[in-house]
């Protein structure tokens, strides 16, 4: 069954982790055997062949580059212009993948329908199909000013999360408190004008409340789990989930084990020992379904290889292709075929069709 994954940092992996995503996960791991610069070396789960193997035919793919002030301890660029240039390098990689026939950019309803038809055509082998990507920007720091949002839109940017980790030029993010900046308020207005989807993932609680109030366009939470199950400010409260449901939003369930187990400590806990599996994500799905009264608001936003690998992913995942196991697991938990279709692709598709109609 076709899967749409609404959050993958593909170009970050290509350019900052130096991963040739045209290769299989096994090949990429082998190439990293001697590297020790990052905790997830040799533990990657995502590549283009693995995506095809898992019938993940469409992804929301990020551009990501943070600006950091002099006193910041976070990694990032020293000026917004440098951050912008980094995102343009990332865009160049996506374009190179497109030229190779590995990927294809989706920016409107017509391209979407054509691409879904291709992936639903069983006469063509999946290995021959390009992985579709919708461009999203995670953290808006790299937009030097609002004129850059128009440039980004012309490059195909269709979704944007104003915040990431720490302070931001447009909004504070995960681990912070406080409202949108003045520039953030203007950014939302411009996004609405351009029909860019607002991704509320990583916003502070204050910025979330403010953003859903100001922004009248389409909203999703690309990779976001439930706070009541795993308490942390980075997760959605029940109140926030209710607001998102009212706005016809879809919430992509994330697979970072840090978002799946209360008190997860990076580098200490082990997914196998803690028995964190794809089933753990279904607990979050269940909770949102109970609030909504249906399965129309949950989907996949795996975030796999989002600065973590096997050491921080559910233990029943070897590569992203294993997302297909969700089908059997959901059925066992009582989800009907239509619910499973909603989660795998139906909800994101409905959302995109209504956004681009
Ligand atoms: Zn993220």
mmCIF file of C-alpha atoms and ligand atoms in Angstrom:
data_model
loop_
_atom_site.group_PDB
_atom_site.id
_atom_site.type_symbol
_atom_site.label_atom_id
_atom_site.label_comp_id
_atom_site.label_asym_id
_atom_site.label_seq_id
_atom_site.Cartn_x
_atom_site.Cartn_y
_atom_site.Cartn_z
ATOM 1 C CA UNK A 1 0.000 0.000 0.000
ATOM 2 C CA UNK A 2 1.281 3.454 -0.972
ATOM 3 C CA UNK A 3 2.789 5.460 1.879
ATOM 4 C CA UNK A 4 3.186 9.228 2.120
ATOM 5 C CA UNK A 5 5.777 10.310 4.705
ATOM 6 C CA UNK A 6 5.450 13.997 5.617
ATOM 7 C CA UNK A 7 8.823 14.520 7.218
ATOM 8 C CA UNK A 8 12.254 13.462 5.992
ATOM 9 C CA UNK A 9 15.467 15.498 6.118
ATOM 10 C CA UNK A 10 16.800 13.965 2.903
ATOM 11 C CA UNK A 11 19.026 16.795 1.698
ATOM 12 C CA UNK A 12 20.492 17.309 5.177
ATOM 13 C CA UNK A 13 21.555 13.672 5.120
ATOM 14 C CA UNK A 14 23.008 14.083 1.642
ATOM 15 C CA UNK A 15 24.979 17.237 2.362
ATOM 16 C CA UNK A 16 25.773 17.276 6.095
ATOM 17 C CA UNK A 17 26.002 13.516 6.711
ATOM 18 C CA UNK A 18 27.585 13.053 3.268
ATOM 19 C CA UNK A 19 25.253 10.198 2.379
ATOM 20 C CA UNK A 20 24.695 9.232 -1.244
ATOM 21 C CA UNK A 21 21.011 8.442 -0.946
ATOM 22 C CA UNK A 22 20.998 6.725 -4.352
ATOM 23 C CA UNK A 23 22.620 3.794 -2.514
ATOM 24 C CA UNK A 24 20.986 1.165 -0.337
ATOM 25 C CA UNK A 25 21.037 1.564 3.448
ATOM 26 C CA UNK A 26 23.524 -1.338 3.652
ATOM 27 C CA UNK A 27 25.923 0.389 1.255
ATOM 28 C CA UNK A 28 25.651 3.729 3.081
ATOM 29 C CA UNK A 29 26.274 2.030 6.452
ATOM 30 C CA UNK A 30 29.316 0.213 5.083
ATOM 31 C CA UNK A 31 30.787 3.479 3.781
ATOM 32 C CA UNK A 32 30.478 4.990 7.298
ATOM 33 C CA UNK A 33 32.138 2.116 9.145
ATOM 34 C CA UNK A 34 35.221 4.123 10.093
ATOM 35 C CA UNK A 35 33.446 7.405 10.808
ATOM 36 C CA UNK A 36 32.874 8.476 14.409
ATOM 37 C CA UNK A 37 31.914 12.146 13.961
ATOM 38 C CA UNK A 38 28.188 11.580 14.664
ATOM 39 C CA UNK A 39 26.375 9.148 17.004
ATOM 40 C CA UNK A 40 24.281 7.712 14.166
ATOM 41 C CA UNK A 41 27.140 6.807 11.839
ATOM 42 C CA UNK A 42 26.576 3.451 10.189
ATOM 43 C CA UNK A 43 23.005 3.417 11.511
ATOM 44 C CA UNK A 44 21.059 5.192 8.769
ATOM 45 C CA UNK A 45 17.678 3.798 7.756
ATOM 46 C CA UNK A 46 16.644 6.023 4.830
ATOM 47 C CA UNK A 47 17.693 6.084 1.190
ATOM 48 C CA UNK A 48 15.918 6.321 -2.160
ATOM 49 C CA UNK A 49 16.050 2.550 -2.908
ATOM 50 C CA UNK A 50 14.654 1.843 0.604
ATOM 51 C CA UNK A 51 11.854 4.366 0.061
ATOM 52 C CA UNK A 52 10.883 2.608 -3.174
ATOM 53 C CA UNK A 53 11.131 -0.800 -1.516
ATOM 54 C CA UNK A 54 8.653 0.416 1.137
ATOM 55 C CA UNK A 55 6.340 1.919 -1.505
ATOM 56 C CA UNK A 56 6.904 5.341 0.044
ATOM 57 C CA UNK A 57 6.234 7.136 -3.201
ATOM 58 C CA UNK A 58 5.757 10.648 -1.882
ATOM 59 C CA UNK A 59 7.561 12.495 0.898
ATOM 60 C CA UNK A 60 7.646 15.971 2.321
ATOM 61 C CA UNK A 61 11.351 16.721 2.120
ATOM 62 C CA UNK A 62 12.977 19.459 4.128
ATOM 63 C CA UNK A 63 15.407 22.253 3.640
ATOM 64 C CA UNK A 64 16.932 23.090 6.998
ATOM 65 C CA UNK A 65 19.523 25.620 8.193
ATOM 66 C CA UNK A 66 19.629 27.473 11.481
ATOM 67 C CA UNK A 67 20.981 30.928 12.299
ATOM 68 C CA UNK A 68 22.743 31.164 15.652
ATOM 69 C CA UNK A 69 23.604 34.271 17.641
ATOM 70 C CA UNK A 70 27.067 34.664 19.199
ATOM 71 C CA UNK A 71 26.000 33.352 22.618
ATOM 72 C CA UNK A 72 24.256 30.233 21.266
ATOM 73 C CA UNK A 73 25.550 26.750 22.011
ATOM 74 C CA UNK A 74 23.516 25.182 19.161
ATOM 75 C CA UNK A 75 25.176 24.360 15.847
ATOM 76 C CA UNK A 76 24.211 26.767 13.068
ATOM 77 C CA UNK A 77 25.189 29.540 10.692
ATOM 78 C CA UNK A 78 26.478 32.948 11.808
ATOM 79 C CA UNK A 79 24.279 34.911 9.409
ATOM 80 C CA UNK A 80 20.874 34.374 7.756
ATOM 81 C CA UNK A 81 22.548 34.746 4.348
ATOM 82 C CA UNK A 82 24.800 31.757 5.049
ATOM 83 C CA UNK A 83 21.787 29.762 6.217
ATOM 84 C CA UNK A 84 19.943 30.705 3.003
ATOM 85 C CA UNK A 85 22.907 29.552 0.926
ATOM 86 C CA UNK A 86 22.881 26.220 2.779
ATOM 87 C CA UNK A 87 19.198 25.691 1.894
ATOM 88 C CA UNK A 88 19.987 26.531 -1.735
ATOM 89 C CA UNK A 89 22.662 23.848 -1.746
ATOM 90 C CA UNK A 90 20.061 21.445 -0.398
ATOM 91 C CA UNK A 91 17.672 22.502 -3.167
ATOM 92 C CA UNK A 92 20.445 21.897 -5.719
ATOM 93 C CA UNK A 93 20.755 18.320 -4.434
ATOM 94 C CA UNK A 94 17.001 17.695 -4.813
ATOM 95 C CA UNK A 95 17.206 19.118 -8.334
ATOM 96 C CA UNK A 96 20.156 16.850 -9.155
ATOM 97 C CA UNK A 97 18.113 13.857 -7.960
ATOM 98 C CA UNK A 98 15.308 15.033 -10.210
ATOM 99 C CA UNK A 99 17.645 15.242 -13.201
ATOM 100 C CA UNK A 100 18.755 11.659 -12.484
ATOM 101 C CA UNK A 101 15.138 10.485 -12.442
ATOM 102 C CA UNK A 102 15.531 9.469 -8.774
ATOM 103 C CA UNK A 103 13.020 12.014 -7.488
ATOM 104 C CA UNK A 104 10.358 14.335 -8.876
ATOM 105 C CA UNK A 105 9.160 17.584 -7.353
ATOM 106 C CA UNK A 106 5.443 18.005 -6.652
ATOM 107 C CA UNK A 107 4.159 21.571 -6.380
ATOM 108 C CA UNK A 108 0.502 21.513 -7.429
ATOM 109 C CA UNK A 109 -2.651 19.400 -7.767
ATOM 110 C CA UNK A 110 -1.978 18.349 -11.339
ATOM 111 C CA UNK A 111 1.517 17.058 -10.555
ATOM 112 C CA UNK A 112 0.156 15.345 -7.457
ATOM 113 C CA UNK A 113 -2.543 13.411 -9.346
ATOM 114 C CA UNK A 114 -0.113 12.396 -12.087
ATOM 115 C CA UNK A 115 2.371 11.150 -9.509
ATOM 116 C CA UNK A 116 -0.204 9.195 -7.500
ATOM 117 C CA UNK A 117 -1.421 7.560 -10.710
ATOM 118 C CA UNK A 118 2.138 6.513 -11.492
ATOM 119 C CA UNK A 119 2.620 4.945 -8.049
ATOM 120 C CA UNK A 120 -0.752 3.194 -8.289
ATOM 121 C CA UNK A 121 0.174 1.736 -11.678
ATOM 122 C CA UNK A 122 1.224 -1.843 -10.949
ATOM 123 C CA UNK A 123 2.284 -2.397 -14.549
ATOM 124 C CA UNK A 124 5.427 -0.352 -13.810
ATOM 125 C CA UNK A 125 7.837 -1.744 -11.219
ATOM 126 C CA UNK A 126 8.258 0.480 -8.155
ATOM 127 C CA UNK A 127 12.059 0.412 -8.588
ATOM 128 C CA UNK A 128 11.544 2.403 -11.782
ATOM 129 C CA UNK A 129 9.424 5.104 -10.157
ATOM 130 C CA UNK A 130 10.833 8.420 -8.926
ATOM 131 C CA UNK A 131 10.159 9.334 -5.292
ATOM 132 C CA UNK A 132 7.964 12.435 -5.266
ATOM 133 C CA UNK A 133 8.932 15.274 -2.956
ATOM 134 C CA UNK A 134 7.124 18.335 -1.663
ATOM 135 C CA UNK A 135 9.544 20.974 -0.405
ATOM 136 C CA UNK A 136 9.215 22.137 3.174
ATOM 137 C CA UNK A 137 11.410 24.431 5.234
ATOM 138 C CA UNK A 138 12.059 23.366 8.831
ATOM 139 C CA UNK A 139 12.823 26.550 10.774
ATOM 140 C CA UNK A 140 12.554 29.830 8.880
ATOM 141 C CA UNK A 141 15.862 31.419 9.992
ATOM 142 C CA UNK A 142 17.314 31.156 6.481
ATOM 143 C CA UNK A 143 14.705 33.517 5.018
ATOM 144 C CA UNK A 144 16.828 36.679 5.111
ATOM 145 C CA UNK A 145 13.637 38.737 4.779
ATOM 146 C CA UNK A 146 10.117 38.168 3.433
ATOM 147 C CA UNK A 147 11.196 38.657 -0.184
ATOM 148 C CA UNK A 148 13.099 35.369 0.252
ATOM 149 C CA UNK A 149 9.834 33.589 0.996
ATOM 150 C CA UNK A 150 8.656 34.512 -2.496
ATOM 151 C CA UNK A 151 11.893 33.211 -3.985
ATOM 152 C CA UNK A 152 11.414 30.018 -1.981
ATOM 153 C CA UNK A 153 7.824 29.690 -3.174
ATOM 154 C CA UNK A 154 9.017 30.053 -6.769
ATOM 155 C CA UNK A 155 11.477 27.234 -6.057
ATOM 156 C CA UNK A 156 8.504 25.095 -5.038
ATOM 157 C CA UNK A 157 8.371 25.585 -1.275
ATOM 158 C CA UNK A 158 4.888 24.496 -0.211
ATOM 159 C CA UNK A 159 5.137 24.050 3.585
ATOM 160 C CA UNK A 160 6.991 25.856 6.338
ATOM 161 C CA UNK A 161 7.582 25.407 10.046
ATOM 162 C CA UNK A 162 8.687 28.784 11.434
ATOM 163 C CA UNK A 163 10.598 27.180 14.321
ATOM 164 C CA UNK A 164 13.043 24.363 14.989
ATOM 165 C CA UNK A 165 15.172 23.904 18.124
ATOM 166 C CA UNK A 166 16.096 26.854 20.328
ATOM 167 C CA UNK A 167 15.618 30.544 19.580
ATOM 168 C CA UNK A 168 14.590 31.511 16.054
ATOM 169 C CA UNK A 169 14.414 34.697 13.995
ATOM 170 C CA UNK A 170 10.686 34.113 13.378
ATOM 171 C CA UNK A 171 9.674 31.992 16.342
ATOM 172 C CA UNK A 172 11.273 30.284 19.319
ATOM 173 C CA UNK A 173 11.147 26.504 19.026
ATOM 174 C CA UNK A 174 11.593 23.273 20.942
ATOM 175 C CA UNK A 175 13.059 23.750 24.411
ATOM 176 C CA UNK A 176 12.029 27.413 24.530
ATOM 177 C CA UNK A 177 9.130 29.543 25.670
ATOM 178 C CA UNK A 178 7.591 32.700 24.282
ATOM 179 C CA UNK A 179 5.647 34.105 21.327
ATOM 180 C CA UNK A 180 6.367 34.604 17.635
ATOM 181 C CA UNK A 181 8.664 37.504 16.830
ATOM 182 C CA UNK A 182 7.265 40.504 14.906
ATOM 183 C CA UNK A 183 8.890 39.070 11.786
ATOM 184 C CA UNK A 184 7.126 35.772 12.551
ATOM 185 C CA UNK A 185 3.722 37.456 12.510
ATOM 186 C CA UNK A 186 4.501 39.046 9.134
ATOM 187 C CA UNK A 187 5.807 35.707 7.872
ATOM 188 C CA UNK A 188 2.480 33.995 8.630
ATOM 189 C CA UNK A 189 0.563 36.654 6.741
ATOM 190 C CA UNK A 190 2.833 36.262 3.716
ATOM 191 C CA UNK A 191 2.554 32.445 3.915
ATOM 192 C CA UNK A 192 -1.212 32.719 3.879
ATOM 193 C CA UNK A 193 -1.035 34.966 0.803
ATOM 194 C CA UNK A 194 1.158 32.404 -0.992
ATOM 195 C CA UNK A 195 -0.940 29.421 0.215
ATOM 196 C CA UNK A 196 2.066 27.868 1.981
ATOM 197 C CA UNK A 197 1.095 25.203 4.542
ATOM 198 C CA UNK A 198 1.886 26.128 8.145
ATOM 199 C CA UNK A 199 3.720 23.318 9.941
ATOM 200 C CA UNK A 200 3.174 23.815 13.670
ATOM 201 C CA UNK A 201 5.729 21.178 14.684
ATOM 202 C CA UNK A 202 8.465 22.639 16.929
ATOM 203 C CA UNK A 203 6.529 25.809 17.824
ATOM 204 C CA UNK A 204 6.454 26.822 21.489
ATOM 205 C CA UNK A 205 3.030 26.602 23.137
ATOM 206 C CA UNK A 206 2.668 30.359 23.044
ATOM 207 C CA UNK A 207 3.666 30.572 19.373
ATOM 208 C CA UNK A 208 1.291 27.680 18.551
ATOM 209 C CA UNK A 209 -1.691 29.469 20.082
ATOM 210 C CA UNK A 210 -0.757 32.733 18.383
ATOM 211 C CA UNK A 211 -0.040 31.104 14.996
ATOM 212 C CA UNK A 212 -3.321 29.163 14.727
ATOM 213 C CA UNK A 213 -5.126 32.372 15.603
ATOM 214 C CA UNK A 214 -3.341 34.616 13.081
ATOM 215 C CA UNK A 215 -2.971 32.132 10.231
ATOM 216 C CA UNK A 216 -6.156 31.354 8.277
ATOM 217 C CA UNK A 217 -4.568 28.999 5.726
ATOM 218 C CA UNK A 218 -3.907 25.251 5.838
ATOM 219 C CA UNK A 219 -2.204 23.791 8.875
ATOM 220 C CA UNK A 220 -0.490 20.476 9.563
ATOM 221 C CA UNK A 221 1.796 19.039 12.196
ATOM 222 C CA UNK A 222 4.300 17.128 10.095
ATOM 223 C CA UNK A 223 6.060 15.077 12.819
ATOM 224 C CA UNK A 224 4.386 15.324 16.172
ATOM 225 C CA UNK A 225 3.234 12.956 18.958
ATOM 226 C CA UNK A 226 1.068 13.251 22.097
ATOM 227 C CA UNK A 227 2.186 15.031 25.256
ATOM 228 C CA UNK A 228 -0.179 13.090 27.487
ATOM 229 C CA UNK A 229 1.674 9.860 26.611
ATOM 230 C CA UNK A 230 5.215 11.243 26.516
ATOM 231 C CA UNK A 231 5.397 14.535 28.398
ATOM 232 C CA UNK A 232 7.532 17.206 26.758
ATOM 233 C CA UNK A 233 6.861 20.647 25.398
ATOM 234 C CA UNK A 234 7.801 19.352 21.897
ATOM 235 C CA UNK A 235 4.644 17.161 21.914
ATOM 236 C CA UNK A 236 1.001 18.155 21.351
ATOM 237 C CA UNK A 237 -1.346 18.722 24.288
ATOM 238 C CA UNK A 238 -4.899 17.398 23.991
ATOM 239 C CA UNK A 239 -6.077 20.990 23.675
ATOM 240 C CA UNK A 240 -3.700 21.532 20.729
ATOM 241 C CA UNK A 241 -4.844 18.270 19.130
ATOM 242 C CA UNK A 242 -8.467 19.465 19.394
ATOM 243 C CA UNK A 243 -7.589 22.765 17.739
ATOM 244 C CA UNK A 244 -5.780 20.940 14.926
ATOM 245 C CA UNK A 245 -8.766 18.634 14.367
ATOM 246 C CA UNK A 246 -11.090 21.654 14.182
ATOM 247 C CA UNK A 247 -8.809 23.132 11.529
ATOM 248 C CA UNK A 248 -8.897 19.903 9.457
ATOM 249 C CA UNK A 249 -5.212 19.398 10.122
ATOM 250 C CA UNK A 250 -3.356 16.108 9.822
ATOM 251 C CA UNK A 251 -0.754 15.056 12.379
ATOM 252 C CA UNK A 252 2.214 12.973 11.222
ATOM 253 C CA UNK A 253 3.374 10.471 13.827
ATOM 254 C CA UNK A 254 7.142 10.660 14.422
ATOM 255 C CA UNK A 255 9.448 7.695 15.064
ATOM 256 C CA UNK A 256 12.236 9.277 17.097
ATOM 257 C CA UNK A 257 12.157 7.052 20.221
ATOM 258 C CA UNK A 258 12.783 10.198 22.241
ATOM 259 C CA UNK A 259 9.198 11.152 21.265
ATOM 260 C CA UNK A 260 7.859 7.665 22.038
ATOM 261 C CA UNK A 261 9.173 6.871 25.527
ATOM 262 C CA UNK A 262 8.867 9.115 28.585
ATOM 263 C CA UNK A 263 12.284 10.072 29.933
ATOM 264 C CA UNK A 264 14.295 8.761 26.968
ATOM 265 C CA UNK A 265 17.941 9.704 27.353
ATOM 266 C CA UNK A 266 19.976 9.935 24.138
ATOM 267 C CA UNK A 267 22.919 7.568 24.090
ATOM 268 C CA UNK A 268 21.730 5.756 27.223
ATOM 269 C CA UNK A 269 18.442 4.050 26.417
ATOM 270 C CA UNK A 270 18.221 1.313 23.807
ATOM 271 C CA UNK A 271 15.069 0.789 21.666
ATOM 272 C CA UNK A 272 15.344 -3.012 21.949
ATOM 273 C CA UNK A 273 15.756 -3.062 25.740
ATOM 274 C CA UNK A 274 12.950 -0.551 26.204
ATOM 275 C CA UNK A 275 10.797 -2.444 23.698
ATOM 276 C CA UNK A 276 9.941 0.639 21.661
ATOM 277 C CA UNK A 277 8.310 -0.584 18.465
ATOM 278 C CA UNK A 278 6.009 0.645 15.713
ATOM 279 C CA UNK A 279 3.219 -0.431 18.066
ATOM 280 C CA UNK A 280 4.303 2.336 20.441
ATOM 281 C CA UNK A 281 3.466 4.879 17.741
ATOM 282 C CA UNK A 282 0.009 3.321 17.379
ATOM 283 C CA UNK A 283 -0.655 4.262 21.033
ATOM 284 C CA UNK A 284 -0.305 7.895 19.919
ATOM 285 C CA UNK A 285 -2.536 7.262 16.893
ATOM 286 C CA UNK A 286 -5.147 5.686 19.193
ATOM 287 C CA UNK A 287 -5.134 8.700 21.465
ATOM 288 C CA UNK A 288 -5.705 11.157 18.598
ATOM 289 C CA UNK A 289 -8.439 8.915 17.105
ATOM 290 C CA UNK A 290 -10.211 8.871 20.465
ATOM 291 C CA UNK A 291 -10.224 12.676 20.549
ATOM 292 C CA UNK A 292 -11.291 13.009 16.902
ATOM 293 C CA UNK A 293 -13.769 10.139 16.868
ATOM 294 C CA UNK A 294 -12.255 8.957 13.569
ATOM 295 C CA UNK A 295 -8.946 8.222 11.813
ATOM 296 C CA UNK A 296 -8.945 11.306 9.596
ATOM 297 C CA UNK A 297 -6.226 13.246 11.382
ATOM 298 C CA UNK A 298 -3.322 10.820 11.795
ATOM 299 C CA UNK A 299 -0.667 9.865 9.295
ATOM 300 C CA UNK A 300 3.052 9.257 8.925
ATOM 301 C CA UNK A 301 5.744 11.890 9.466
ATOM 302 C CA UNK A 302 8.498 9.474 10.377
ATOM 303 C CA UNK A 303 11.466 11.875 10.664
ATOM 304 C CA UNK A 304 13.685 8.775 10.291
ATOM 305 C CA UNK A 305 17.374 9.751 9.989
ATOM 306 C CA UNK A 306 16.485 13.179 11.373
ATOM 307 C CA UNK A 307 19.805 13.419 13.237
ATOM 308 C CA UNK A 308 19.341 9.888 14.641
ATOM 309 C CA UNK A 309 19.505 6.359 13.243
ATOM 310 C CA UNK A 310 18.817 2.803 14.387
ATOM 311 C CA UNK A 311 20.000 3.677 17.926
ATOM 312 C CA UNK A 312 16.948 5.913 18.338
ATOM 313 C CA UNK A 313 14.322 4.299 16.092
ATOM 314 C CA UNK A 314 11.720 1.614 16.952
ATOM 315 C CA UNK A 315 13.517 -1.718 17.242
ATOM 316 C CA UNK A 316 11.355 -3.425 14.623
ATOM 317 C CA UNK A 317 12.686 -1.034 11.962
ATOM 318 C CA UNK A 318 15.793 -1.869 9.984
ATOM 319 C CA UNK A 319 15.121 0.531 7.146
ATOM 320 C CA UNK A 320 12.307 2.917 6.315
ATOM 321 C CA UNK A 321 10.824 0.189 4.086
ATOM 322 C CA UNK A 322 9.659 -1.485 7.323
ATOM 323 C CA UNK A 323 6.981 1.194 7.677
ATOM 324 C CA UNK A 324 4.881 -1.258 5.649
ATOM 325 C CA UNK A 325 4.678 -3.394 8.807
ATOM 326 C CA UNK A 326 2.298 -0.793 10.221
ATOM 327 C CA UNK A 327 -0.393 -2.330 8.028
ATOM 328 C CA UNK A 328 -0.504 -5.640 9.914
ATOM 329 C CA UNK A 329 0.068 -3.977 13.277
ATOM 330 C CA UNK A 330 -2.814 -1.533 12.760
ATOM 331 C CA UNK A 331 -5.121 -4.348 11.632
ATOM 332 C CA UNK A 332 -4.237 -6.291 14.793
ATOM 333 C CA UNK A 333 -5.158 -3.262 16.862
ATOM 334 C CA UNK A 334 -8.593 -3.147 15.255
ATOM 335 C CA UNK A 335 -8.074 -0.557 12.546
ATOM 336 C CA UNK A 336 -10.265 -1.199 9.499
ATOM 337 C CA UNK A 337 -8.879 -1.188 5.953
ATOM 338 C CA UNK A 338 -10.172 2.373 5.369
ATOM 339 C CA UNK A 339 -8.442 3.565 8.569
ATOM 340 C CA UNK A 340 -5.173 2.022 7.394
ATOM 341 C CA UNK A 341 -5.549 3.680 3.991
ATOM 342 C CA UNK A 342 -6.190 6.996 5.746
ATOM 343 C CA UNK A 343 -2.983 6.640 7.751
ATOM 344 C CA UNK A 344 -0.807 5.368 4.902
ATOM 345 C CA UNK A 345 -1.751 8.029 2.340
ATOM 346 C CA UNK A 346 -5.439 9.012 2.386
ATOM 347 C CA UNK A 347 -5.265 11.777 4.956
ATOM 348 C CA UNK A 348 -2.230 13.538 3.496
ATOM 349 C CA UNK A 349 -3.764 13.222 0.022
ATOM 350 C CA UNK A 350 -7.096 14.712 1.119
ATOM 351 C CA UNK A 351 -5.205 17.521 2.843
ATOM 352 C CA UNK A 352 -3.047 18.300 -0.206
ATOM 353 C CA UNK A 353 -5.975 18.122 -2.607
ATOM 354 C CA UNK A 354 -7.985 20.575 -0.537
ATOM 355 C CA UNK A 355 -4.962 22.876 -0.134
ATOM 356 C CA UNK A 356 -4.168 22.961 -3.866
ATOM 357 C CA UNK A 357 -7.671 22.796 -5.357
HETATM 358 ZN ZN1 LIG B 1 11.952 18.196 13.403
#
